[in-house]
PDB file of C-alpha atoms and ligand atoms in Angstrom:
ATOM      1  CA  MET A1226      16.158  50.463   7.590  1.00 43.00           C
ATOM      2  CA  ARG A1227      12.750  49.554   8.110  1.00 45.00           C
ATOM      3  CA  GLY A1228      12.135  48.185   4.713  1.00 41.00           C
ATOM      4  CA  VAL A1229      14.813  45.483   5.656  1.00 43.00           C
ATOM      5  CA  THR A1230      12.325  43.887   8.043  1.00 44.00           C
ATOM      6  CA  ASN A1231      10.343  42.247   5.336  1.00 45.00           C
ATOM      7  CA  SER A1232      13.376  41.500   2.991  1.00 47.00           C
ATOM      8  CA  PRO A1233      13.195  37.903   1.955  1.00 48.00           C
ATOM      9  CA  SER A1234      16.371  37.126   3.806  1.00 50.00           C
ATOM     10  CA  LYS A1235      14.074  37.204   6.973  1.00 56.00           C
ATOM     11  CA  ALA A1236      12.005  34.828   5.805  1.00 57.00           C
ATOM     12  CA  PRO A1237      11.419  31.697   8.728  1.00 67.00           C
ATOM     13  CA  LYS A1238      13.794  28.951   7.497  1.00 82.00           C
ATOM     14  CA  LEU A1239      13.224  25.169   8.843  1.00 89.00           C
ATOM     15  CA  PRO A1240      15.974  23.789  10.742  1.00 92.00           C
ATOM     16  CA  ARG A1241      17.144  20.533   8.683  1.00 93.00           C
ATOM     17  CA  ILE A1242      16.721  17.301  10.315  1.00 95.00           C
ATOM     18  CA  THR A1243      20.625  15.949  10.971  1.00 95.00           C
ATOM     19  CA  ASP A1244      19.902  12.517  12.226  1.00 95.00           C
ATOM     20  CA  ALA A1245      16.564  10.386  13.448  1.00 95.00           C
ATOM     21  CA  ARG A1246      16.617   7.283  15.293  1.00 94.00           C
ATOM     22  CA  PHE A1247      14.462   5.054  16.949  1.00 94.00           C
ATOM     23  CA  VAL A1248      14.711   5.064  20.617  1.00 93.00           C
ATOM     24  CA  ALA A1249      12.209   2.760  22.300  1.00 93.00           C
ATOM     25  CA  GLY A1250       8.977   0.575  21.946  1.00 93.00           C
ATOM     26  CA  ALA A1251       6.771   0.191  25.055  1.00 93.00           C
ATOM     27  CA  THR A1252       4.410  -2.412  25.561  1.00 89.00           C
ATOM     28  CA  ASP A1253       4.050  -1.503  29.037  1.00 90.00           C
ATOM     29  CA  GLU A1254       4.108   1.526  31.264  1.00 92.00           C
ATOM     30  CA  SER A1255       7.274   0.225  32.644  1.00 93.00           C
ATOM     31  CA  GLN A1256       8.805   0.185  29.189  1.00 94.00           C
ATOM     32  CA  LEU A1257       8.021   4.177  28.543  1.00 96.00           C
ATOM     33  CA  PRO A1258      11.508   5.952  28.294  1.00 96.00           C
ATOM     34  CA  PRO A1259      11.887   8.958  30.896  1.00 96.00           C
ATOM     35  CA  PRO A1260       9.881  11.944  29.952  1.00 95.00           C
ATOM     36  CA  THR A1261      13.004  14.244  28.623  1.00 91.00           C
ATOM     37  CA  GLY A1262      11.938  16.335  25.562  1.00 91.00           C
ATOM     38  CA  VAL A1263       9.230  17.735  23.691  1.00 97.00           C
ATOM     39  CA  GLU A1264       7.096  14.789  22.603  1.00 98.00           C
ATOM     40  CA  LEU A1265       4.858  15.066  19.444  1.00 98.00           C
ATOM     41  CA  ALA A1266       2.619  12.071  19.116  1.00 98.00           C
ATOM     42  CA  PHE A1267       0.605  10.745  16.034  1.00 98.00           C
ATOM     43  CA  ALA A1268      -2.645   8.945  16.545  1.00 96.00           C
ATOM     44  CA  GLY A1269      -5.294   7.433  13.752  1.00 94.00           C
ATOM     45  CA  ARG A1270      -7.053   4.521  12.361  1.00 91.00           C
ATOM     46  CA  SER A1271      -5.003   1.615  10.991  1.00 87.00           C
ATOM     47  CA  ASN A1272      -3.941   2.297   7.399  1.00 91.00           C
ATOM     48  CA  VAL A1273      -4.476   5.869   7.655  1.00 95.00           C
ATOM     49  CA  GLY A1274      -0.939   6.743   6.420  1.00 95.00           C
ATOM     50  CA  LYS A1275       0.250   7.160  10.039  1.00 95.00           C
ATOM     51  CA  SER A1276       4.035   5.289   9.605  1.00 92.00           C
ATOM     52  CA  SER A1277       4.015   6.745   5.988  1.00 94.00           C
ATOM     53  CA  LEU A1278       3.695  10.272   7.097  1.00 97.00           C
ATOM     54  CA  MET A1279       6.156   9.980  10.185  1.00 96.00           C
ATOM     55  CA  ASN A1280       8.944   8.482   7.895  1.00 95.00           C
ATOM     56  CA  HIS A1281       8.329  11.312   5.461  1.00 95.00           C
ATOM     57  CA  LEU A1282       8.477  13.898   8.070  1.00 96.00           C
ATOM     58  CA  MET A1283      11.909  12.280   9.543  1.00 95.00           C
ATOM     59  CA  GLY A1284      13.016  11.919   5.680  1.00 92.00           C
ATOM     60  CA  ARG A1285      13.455   8.057   6.192  1.00 86.00           C
ATOM     61  CA  ARG A1286      12.317   5.637   4.077  1.00 79.00           C
ATOM     62  CA  ASN A1287      11.675   2.598   6.374  1.00 80.00           C
ATOM     63  CA  LEU A1288      12.326   4.114  10.075  1.00 85.00           C
ATOM     64  CA  VAL A1289       8.667   3.645  10.725  1.00 84.00           C
ATOM     65  CA  ARG A1290       8.048   0.108  10.020  1.00 74.00           C
ATOM     66  CA  THR A1291       4.659  -0.132   7.538  1.00 63.00           C
ATOM     67  CA  SER A1292       2.877  -3.097   7.130  1.00 54.00           C
ATOM     68  CA  SER A1293       0.245  -4.063   4.864  1.00 49.00           C
ATOM     69  CA  THR A1294      -1.557  -5.874   8.431  1.00 46.00           C
ATOM     70  CA  PRO A1295      -3.525  -3.338   9.793  1.00 46.00           C
ATOM     71  CA  GLY A1296      -3.473  -3.182  13.498  1.00 45.00           C
ATOM     72  CA  CYS A1297      -0.025  -5.188  13.536  1.00 50.00           C
ATOM     73  CA  THR A1298       1.424  -2.017  15.536  1.00 58.00           C
ATOM     74  CA  ARG A1299       0.966  -2.937  19.035  1.00 77.00           C
ATOM     75  CA  GLN A1300       3.730  -0.834  20.967  1.00 88.00           C
ATOM     76  CA  ILE A1301       4.091   3.301  21.186  1.00 93.00           C
ATOM     77  CA  SER A1302       7.550   4.068  19.185  1.00 94.00           C
ATOM     78  CA  PHE A1303       9.369   6.831  20.057  1.00 95.00           C
ATOM     79  CA  PHE A1304      11.933   8.421  17.329  1.00 96.00           C
ATOM     80  CA  GLU A1305      14.456  11.109  18.171  1.00 96.00           C
ATOM     81  CA  VAL A1306      15.059  13.639  15.992  1.00 96.00           C
ATOM     82  CA  SER A1307      17.815  16.038  15.745  1.00 96.00           C
ATOM     83  CA  PHE A1308      17.751  19.576  13.896  1.00 94.00           C
ATOM     84  CA  THR A1309      20.346  21.941  12.881  1.00 93.00           C
ATOM     85  CA  ASP A1310      19.493  24.424  15.244  1.00 91.00           C
ATOM     86  CA  GLY A1311      20.436  21.946  17.991  1.00 92.00           C
ATOM     87  CA  SER A1312      16.627  21.249  18.829  1.00 93.00           C
ATOM     88  CA  LEU A1313      15.777  17.592  19.414  1.00 95.00           C
ATOM     89  CA  ILE A1314      12.111  16.767  19.292  1.00 97.00           C
ATOM     90  CA  THR A1315      10.282  13.033  19.885  1.00 97.00           C
ATOM     91  CA  LEU A1316       8.086  11.723  17.518  1.00 97.00           C
ATOM     92  CA  VAL A1317       5.743   9.333  18.791  1.00 97.00           C
ATOM     93  CA  ASP A1318       4.086   6.652  16.934  1.00 95.00           C
ATOM     94  CA  LEU A1319       0.802   5.365  18.501  1.00 93.00           C
ATOM     95  CA  PRO A1320      -1.017   1.921  17.854  1.00 88.00           C
ATOM     96  CA  GLY A1321      -3.831   2.769  15.427  1.00 86.00           C
ATOM     97  CA  TYR A1322      -7.270   2.096  16.268  1.00 78.00           C
ATOM     98  CA  GLY A1323     -10.402   1.196  14.727  1.00 64.00           C
ATOM     99  CA  TYR A1324      -9.417  -1.821  13.350  1.00 55.00           C
ATOM    100  CA  ALA A1325     -12.694  -4.182  12.726  1.00 47.00           C
ATOM    101  CA  ARG A1326     -11.196  -7.013  14.229  1.00 51.00           C
ATOM    102  CA  ARG A1327      -9.366  -5.575  17.091  1.00 60.00           C
ATOM    103  CA  SER A1328      -9.364  -7.978  19.713  1.00 71.00           C
ATOM    104  CA  LYS A1329      -9.854  -7.745  23.524  1.00 76.00           C
ATOM    105  CA  THR A1330      -6.456  -7.691  24.161  1.00 74.00           C
ATOM    106  CA  GLU A1331      -6.127  -4.541  22.049  1.00 72.00           C
ATOM    107  CA  ARG A1332      -9.123  -2.802  23.658  1.00 75.00           C
ATOM    108  CA  ALA A1333      -7.295  -3.199  26.886  1.00 78.00           C
ATOM    109  CA  MET A1334      -4.130  -2.249  25.366  1.00 75.00           C
ATOM    110  CA  TRP A1335      -5.975   1.296  24.472  1.00 75.00           C
ATOM    111  CA  ALA A1336      -7.575   1.873  27.591  1.00 78.00           C
ATOM    112  CA  GLY A1337      -4.171   1.280  29.778  1.00 87.00           C
ATOM    113  CA  LEU A1338      -1.109   1.877  28.159  1.00 91.00           C
ATOM    114  CA  ILE A1339      -2.176   4.479  25.585  1.00 90.00           C
ATOM    115  CA  GLU A1340      -4.532   6.285  27.490  1.00 92.00           C
ATOM    116  CA  GLY A1341      -2.414   6.227  30.159  1.00 94.00           C
ATOM    117  CA  TYR A1342      -0.005   8.079  28.081  1.00 96.00           C
ATOM    118  CA  LEU A1343      -1.787  10.477  26.376  1.00 96.00           C
ATOM    119  CA  LEU A1344      -3.680  11.332  29.845  1.00 96.00           C
ATOM    120  CA  GLY A1345      -0.470  11.671  31.916  1.00 96.00           C
ATOM    121  CA  ARG A1346       2.767  12.205  29.940  1.00 97.00           C
ATOM    122  CA  PRO A1347       4.290  15.438  31.152  1.00 96.00           C
ATOM    123  CA  THR A1348       6.591  15.811  28.199  1.00 97.00           C
ATOM    124  CA  LEU A1349       3.373  15.608  25.754  1.00 98.00           C
ATOM    125  CA  SER A1350       3.035  18.624  23.670  1.00 98.00           C
ATOM    126  CA  VAL A1351       1.092  18.066  20.142  1.00 98.00           C
ATOM    127  CA  VAL A1352      -0.980  15.052  19.304  1.00 98.00           C
ATOM    128  CA  SER A1353      -2.019  14.787  15.756  1.00 98.00           C
ATOM    129  CA  LEU A1354      -4.519  13.061  14.932  1.00 97.00           C
ATOM    130  CA  LEU A1355      -4.681  11.481  11.235  1.00 98.00           C
ATOM    131  CA  ILE A1356      -7.801  11.096   9.035  1.00 96.00           C
ATOM    132  CA  ASP A1357      -7.958   9.720   5.503  1.00 95.00           C
ATOM    133  CA  PHE A1358      -9.360  12.126   3.385  1.00 93.00           C
ATOM    134  CA  ARG A1359     -11.799  10.178   1.641  1.00 93.00           C
ATOM    135  CA  ARG A1360     -13.263   9.049   4.772  1.00 92.00           C
ATOM    136  CA  GLY A1361     -13.426  11.993   6.777  1.00 93.00           C
ATOM    137  CA  LEU A1362     -13.570  12.114  10.947  1.00 94.00           C
ATOM    138  CA  GLU A1363     -15.621   9.151  12.409  1.00 92.00           C
ATOM    139  CA  ALA A1364     -16.735   7.858  15.704  1.00 89.00           C
ATOM    140  CA  ASP A1365     -13.032   6.575  16.775  1.00 88.00           C
ATOM    141  CA  ASP A1366     -11.459   9.882  15.996  1.00 92.00           C
ATOM    142  CA  LEU A1367     -13.957  11.794  17.650  1.00 92.00           C
ATOM    143  CA  ASP A1368     -13.679  10.028  21.090  1.00 90.00           C
ATOM    144  CA  LEU A1369     -10.011  10.459  20.769  1.00 92.00           C
ATOM    145  CA  LEU A1370     -10.528  14.305  20.574  1.00 93.00           C
ATOM    146  CA  LYS A1371     -13.056  14.149  23.375  1.00 93.00           C
ATOM    147  CA  MET A1372     -10.659  11.851  25.581  1.00 92.00           C
ATOM    148  CA  LEU A1373      -7.922  14.441  25.196  1.00 94.00           C
ATOM    149  CA  ALA A1374      -9.761  17.646  26.354  1.00 91.00           C
ATOM    150  CA  ASP A1375     -11.521  15.002  29.364  1.00 92.00           C
ATOM    151  CA  GLU A1376     -10.628  17.707  32.226  1.00 88.00           C
ATOM    152  CA  PRO A1377     -11.300  15.124  34.915  1.00 93.00           C
ATOM    153  CA  ARG A1378      -8.883  12.532  33.440  1.00 93.00           C
ATOM    154  CA  VAL A1379      -6.119  14.554  32.383  1.00 93.00           C
ATOM    155  CA  ALA A1380      -3.137  14.652  34.595  1.00 93.00           C
ATOM    156  CA  ARG A1381      -0.847  16.505  32.374  1.00 94.00           C
ATOM    157  CA  GLN A1382      -0.128  20.360  30.889  1.00 92.00           C
ATOM    158  CA  PRO A1383      -2.798  20.863  28.082  1.00 92.00           C
ATOM    159  CA  VAL A1384      -1.815  19.588  24.879  1.00 95.00           C
ATOM    160  CA  GLN A1385      -2.166  21.035  21.487  1.00 96.00           C
ATOM    161  CA  THR A1386      -4.543  18.620  18.962  1.00 97.00           C
ATOM    162  CA  LEU A1387      -3.930  19.189  15.307  1.00 97.00           C
ATOM    163  CA  VAL A1388      -5.923  17.184  12.856  1.00 98.00           C
ATOM    164  CA  VAL A1389      -4.030  15.911   9.554  1.00 98.00           C
ATOM    165  CA  ALA A1390      -5.812  14.666   6.813  1.00 97.00           C
ATOM    166  CA  THR A1391      -3.807  12.161   4.757  1.00 97.00           C
ATOM    167  CA  LYS A1392      -3.564  10.845   1.185  1.00 97.00           C
ATOM    168  CA  LEU A1393      -4.854  14.138  -0.463  1.00 97.00           C
ATOM    169  CA  ASP A1394      -3.182  12.428  -3.855  1.00 97.00           C
ATOM    170  CA  LYS A1395      -5.812  10.126  -4.007  1.00 97.00           C
ATOM    171  CA  VAL A1396      -8.688  12.686  -4.267  1.00 95.00           C
ATOM    172  CA  ALA A1397      -9.193  14.144  -7.661  1.00 95.00           C
ATOM    173  CA  ALA A1398      -7.496  17.418  -8.382  1.00 94.00           C
ATOM    174  CA  ALA A1399     -11.746  19.022  -8.651  1.00 96.00           C
ATOM    175  CA  GLN A1400     -12.571  17.037  -5.349  1.00 94.00           C
ATOM    176  CA  ARG A1401      -9.896  18.100  -3.155  1.00 94.00           C
ATOM    177  CA  LYS A1402     -11.366  21.881  -2.448  1.00 93.00           C
ATOM    178  CA  PRO A1403     -14.646  20.374  -1.470  1.00 94.00           C
ATOM    179  CA  ALA A1404     -12.815  17.485   0.335  1.00 94.00           C
ATOM    180  CA  MET A1405     -10.783  20.001   2.508  1.00 93.00           C
ATOM    181  CA  LEU A1406     -14.001  22.180   3.789  1.00 94.00           C
ATOM    182  CA  LYS A1407     -15.773  18.812   4.403  1.00 94.00           C
ATOM    183  CA  VAL A1408     -13.251  17.217   6.554  1.00 95.00           C
ATOM    184  CA  GLY A1409     -12.763  20.892   8.304  1.00 95.00           C
ATOM    185  CA  LYS A1410     -16.795  21.375   8.673  1.00 95.00           C
ATOM    186  CA  GLU A1411     -16.441  17.851  10.450  1.00 93.00           C
ATOM    187  CA  ALA A1412     -13.494  18.248  12.863  1.00 93.00           C
ATOM    188  CA  GLY A1413     -14.836  22.173  13.774  1.00 93.00           C
ATOM    189  CA  ARG A1414     -11.365  23.449  12.996  1.00 93.00           C
ATOM    190  CA  LYS A1415      -8.461  24.044  10.433  1.00 91.00           C
ATOM    191  CA  VAL A1416      -7.582  20.522   8.979  1.00 95.00           C
ATOM    192  CA  MET A1417      -4.093  20.003   7.770  1.00 96.00           C
ATOM    193  CA  PRO A1418      -3.609  18.453   4.289  1.00 96.00           C
ATOM    194  CA  PHE A1419      -0.990  16.190   3.352  1.00 97.00           C
ATOM    195  CA  SER A1420       0.328  13.935   1.016  1.00 97.00           C
ATOM    196  CA  ILE A1421       3.473  11.690   0.952  1.00 96.00           C
ATOM    197  CA  LYS A1422       3.864  13.235  -2.816  1.00 96.00           C
ATOM    198  CA  ASP A1423       4.203  16.579  -1.776  1.00 95.00           C
ATOM    199  CA  GLN A1424       7.208  17.737   0.324  1.00 94.00           C
ATOM    200  CA  ALA A1425       5.630  21.571   0.821  1.00 95.00           C
ATOM    201  CA  MET A1426       3.207  19.705   3.022  1.00 95.00           C
ATOM    202  CA  ALA A1427       5.518  18.086   4.956  1.00 95.00           C
ATOM    203  CA  ASP A1428       7.481  21.311   5.589  1.00 94.00           C
ATOM    204  CA  GLY A1429       4.031  23.205   6.252  1.00 95.00           C
ATOM    205  CA  LEU A1430       3.399  20.116   8.760  1.00 97.00           C
ATOM    206  CA  TRP A1431       6.758  20.857  10.749  1.00 96.00           C
ATOM    207  CA  ALA A1432       6.580  24.599  10.521  1.00 95.00           C
ATOM    208  CA  GLU A1433       3.075  23.908  12.509  1.00 96.00           C
ATOM    209  CA  LEU A1434       4.145  21.223  14.769  1.00 97.00           C
ATOM    210  CA  ARG A1435       6.981  23.506  15.598  1.00 96.00           C
ATOM    211  CA  ARG A1436       5.144  26.535  16.459  1.00 94.00           C
ATOM    212  CA  ARG A1437       2.404  24.625  18.116  1.00 95.00           C
ATOM    213  CA  ALA A1438       5.266  23.161  20.588  1.00 96.00           C
ATOM    214  CA  GLY A1439       6.373  26.591  20.804  1.00 93.00           C
ATOM    215  CA  LEU A1440       9.606  25.796  19.056  1.00 90.00           C
ATOM    216  CA  LEU A1441      10.598  28.936  17.350  1.00 75.00           C
ATOM    217  CA  ILE A1442      11.357  28.506  14.095  1.00 73.00           C
ATOM    218  CA  PRO A1443      14.615  30.725  13.620  1.00 65.00           C
ATOM    219  CA  THR A1444      14.866  33.525  10.955  1.00 68.00           C
ATOM    220  CA  GLU A1445      17.720  34.271   8.698  1.00 64.00           C
ATOM    221  CA  PRO A1446      20.129  36.858  10.264  1.00 65.00           C
ATOM    222  CA  THR A1447      20.028  40.233   8.204  1.00 66.00           C
ATOM    223  CA  PRO A1448      23.081  41.035   6.439  1.00 67.00           C
ATOM    224  CA  PRO A1449      25.122  44.079   7.853  1.00 71.00           C
ATOM    225  CA  HIS A1450      24.324  47.388   5.658  1.00 73.00           C
ATOM    226  CA  PRO A1451      26.955  49.419   4.619  1.00 67.00           C
ATOM    227  CA  SER A1452      27.109  52.632   6.396  1.00 60.00           C
ATOM    228  CA  PRO A1453      25.700  55.367   4.214  1.00 60.00           C
TER     229      PRO A1453
HETATM  230  N1  GDP B1807      -1.329   7.609  -2.253  1.00 81.19           N
HETATM  231  C1  GDP B1807      -1.318   7.833  -1.238  1.00 81.19           C
HETATM  232  N2  GDP B1807      -0.529   6.608  -0.558  1.00 81.19           N
HETATM  233  C2  GDP B1807      -0.334   6.587   1.132  1.00 81.19           C
HETATM  234  C3  GDP B1807      -0.025   7.770   1.463  1.00 81.19           C
HETATM  235  N3  GDP B1807       0.064   8.088   2.728  1.00 81.19           N
HETATM  236  C4  GDP B1807       0.111   6.484   2.829  1.00 81.19           C
HETATM  237  N4  GDP B1807      -0.300   5.759   1.917  1.00 81.19           N
HETATM  238  C5  GDP B1807      -0.207   4.296   1.633  1.00 81.19           C
HETATM  239  O1  GDP B1807      -1.212   3.836   2.695  1.00 81.19           O
HETATM  240  C6  GDP B1807      -1.022   2.426   3.066  1.00 81.19           C
HETATM  241  C7  GDP B1807      -1.048   2.527   4.654  1.00 81.19           C
HETATM  242  O2  GDP B1807       0.172   3.340   4.907  1.00 81.19           O
HETATM  243  P1  GDP B1807       0.715   2.992   6.254  1.00 81.19           P
HETATM  244  O3  GDP B1807       1.720   4.149   6.407  1.00 81.19           O
HETATM  245  O4  GDP B1807       1.409   1.694   6.660  1.00 81.19           O
HETATM  246  O5  GDP B1807      -0.375   3.291   7.618  1.00 81.19           O
HETATM  247  P2  GDP B1807      -0.665   3.175   9.164  1.00 81.19           P
HETATM  248  O6  GDP B1807      -1.271   1.596   9.249  1.00 81.19           O
HETATM  249  O7  GDP B1807      -1.447   4.273   9.488  1.00 81.19           O
HETATM  250  O8  GDP B1807       0.488   3.181   9.631  1.00 81.19           O
HETATM  251  C8  GDP B1807       0.341   2.242   2.342  1.00 81.19           C
HETATM  252  O9  GDP B1807       0.084   1.346   1.629  1.00 81.19           O
HETATM  253  C9  GDP B1807       1.072   3.388   1.916  1.00 81.19           C
HETATM  254  O10 GDP B1807       1.744   3.511   1.246  1.00 81.19           O
HETATM  255  C10 GDP B1807      -0.300   9.225   0.804  1.00 81.19           C
HETATM  256  O11 GDP B1807      -0.245  10.260   1.098  1.00 81.19           O
HETATM  257  N5  GDP B1807      -0.421   8.914  -0.453  1.00 81.19           N
HETATM  258 MG1   MG B1808       1.843   2.033  10.872  1.00 81.19          MG
END
């Protein structure tokens, strides 16, 4: 029965999260956890909504610390997420950049620990660059994209980069389409929209991240057919 292939029961179904936990925080290279699984990293300017997005993806209100003090997260944090299909994915929270009062120490940290991680981590699979819909892509964001693709400096497998524009709910409904077009043009690629107020966007982002990481989304088993 050919038609069965398109039946709704074959639709991709996102595995559910069974557990999410903080596993490590690193302020220098020696504290990085062993590279054991698929890692999805998140980067962006301070206050772009990175902690909120990561908490939302993991279905946890406060696992990733959000703070009203921009630039206060000065470590790379690792969170392990388990799924109903048995898969295990590590989400990696990178310190925010572009902070106006960024100190010399913070700049040195970016050049050392963070660039070292982004350019050399063998298990790094996807880097999501978060930008605020209302600000668009800025110089720091473009620098990051350039650095990730800087062949002579890269010492790992190629990674996928995904641009995610946050806080869509803060853009007036009539302005959303033009805003999407504008950031897409700046990024020169498709940009994923995100808002912590829209669960469908979190599901869409998970599906895209899994696809890019090469983690198949299982389909529902086809129910057996009665013999004619
Ligand atoms: N309206 C709205 N506010 C958001 C959204 N995402 C984050 N925020 C708010 O933006 C501020 C900064 O968020 P946070 O996650 O701490 O940003 P981070 O510095 O990038 O980790 C907080 O006050 C959040 O509540 C969103 O999708 N919609
Ligand atoms: Mg944060």
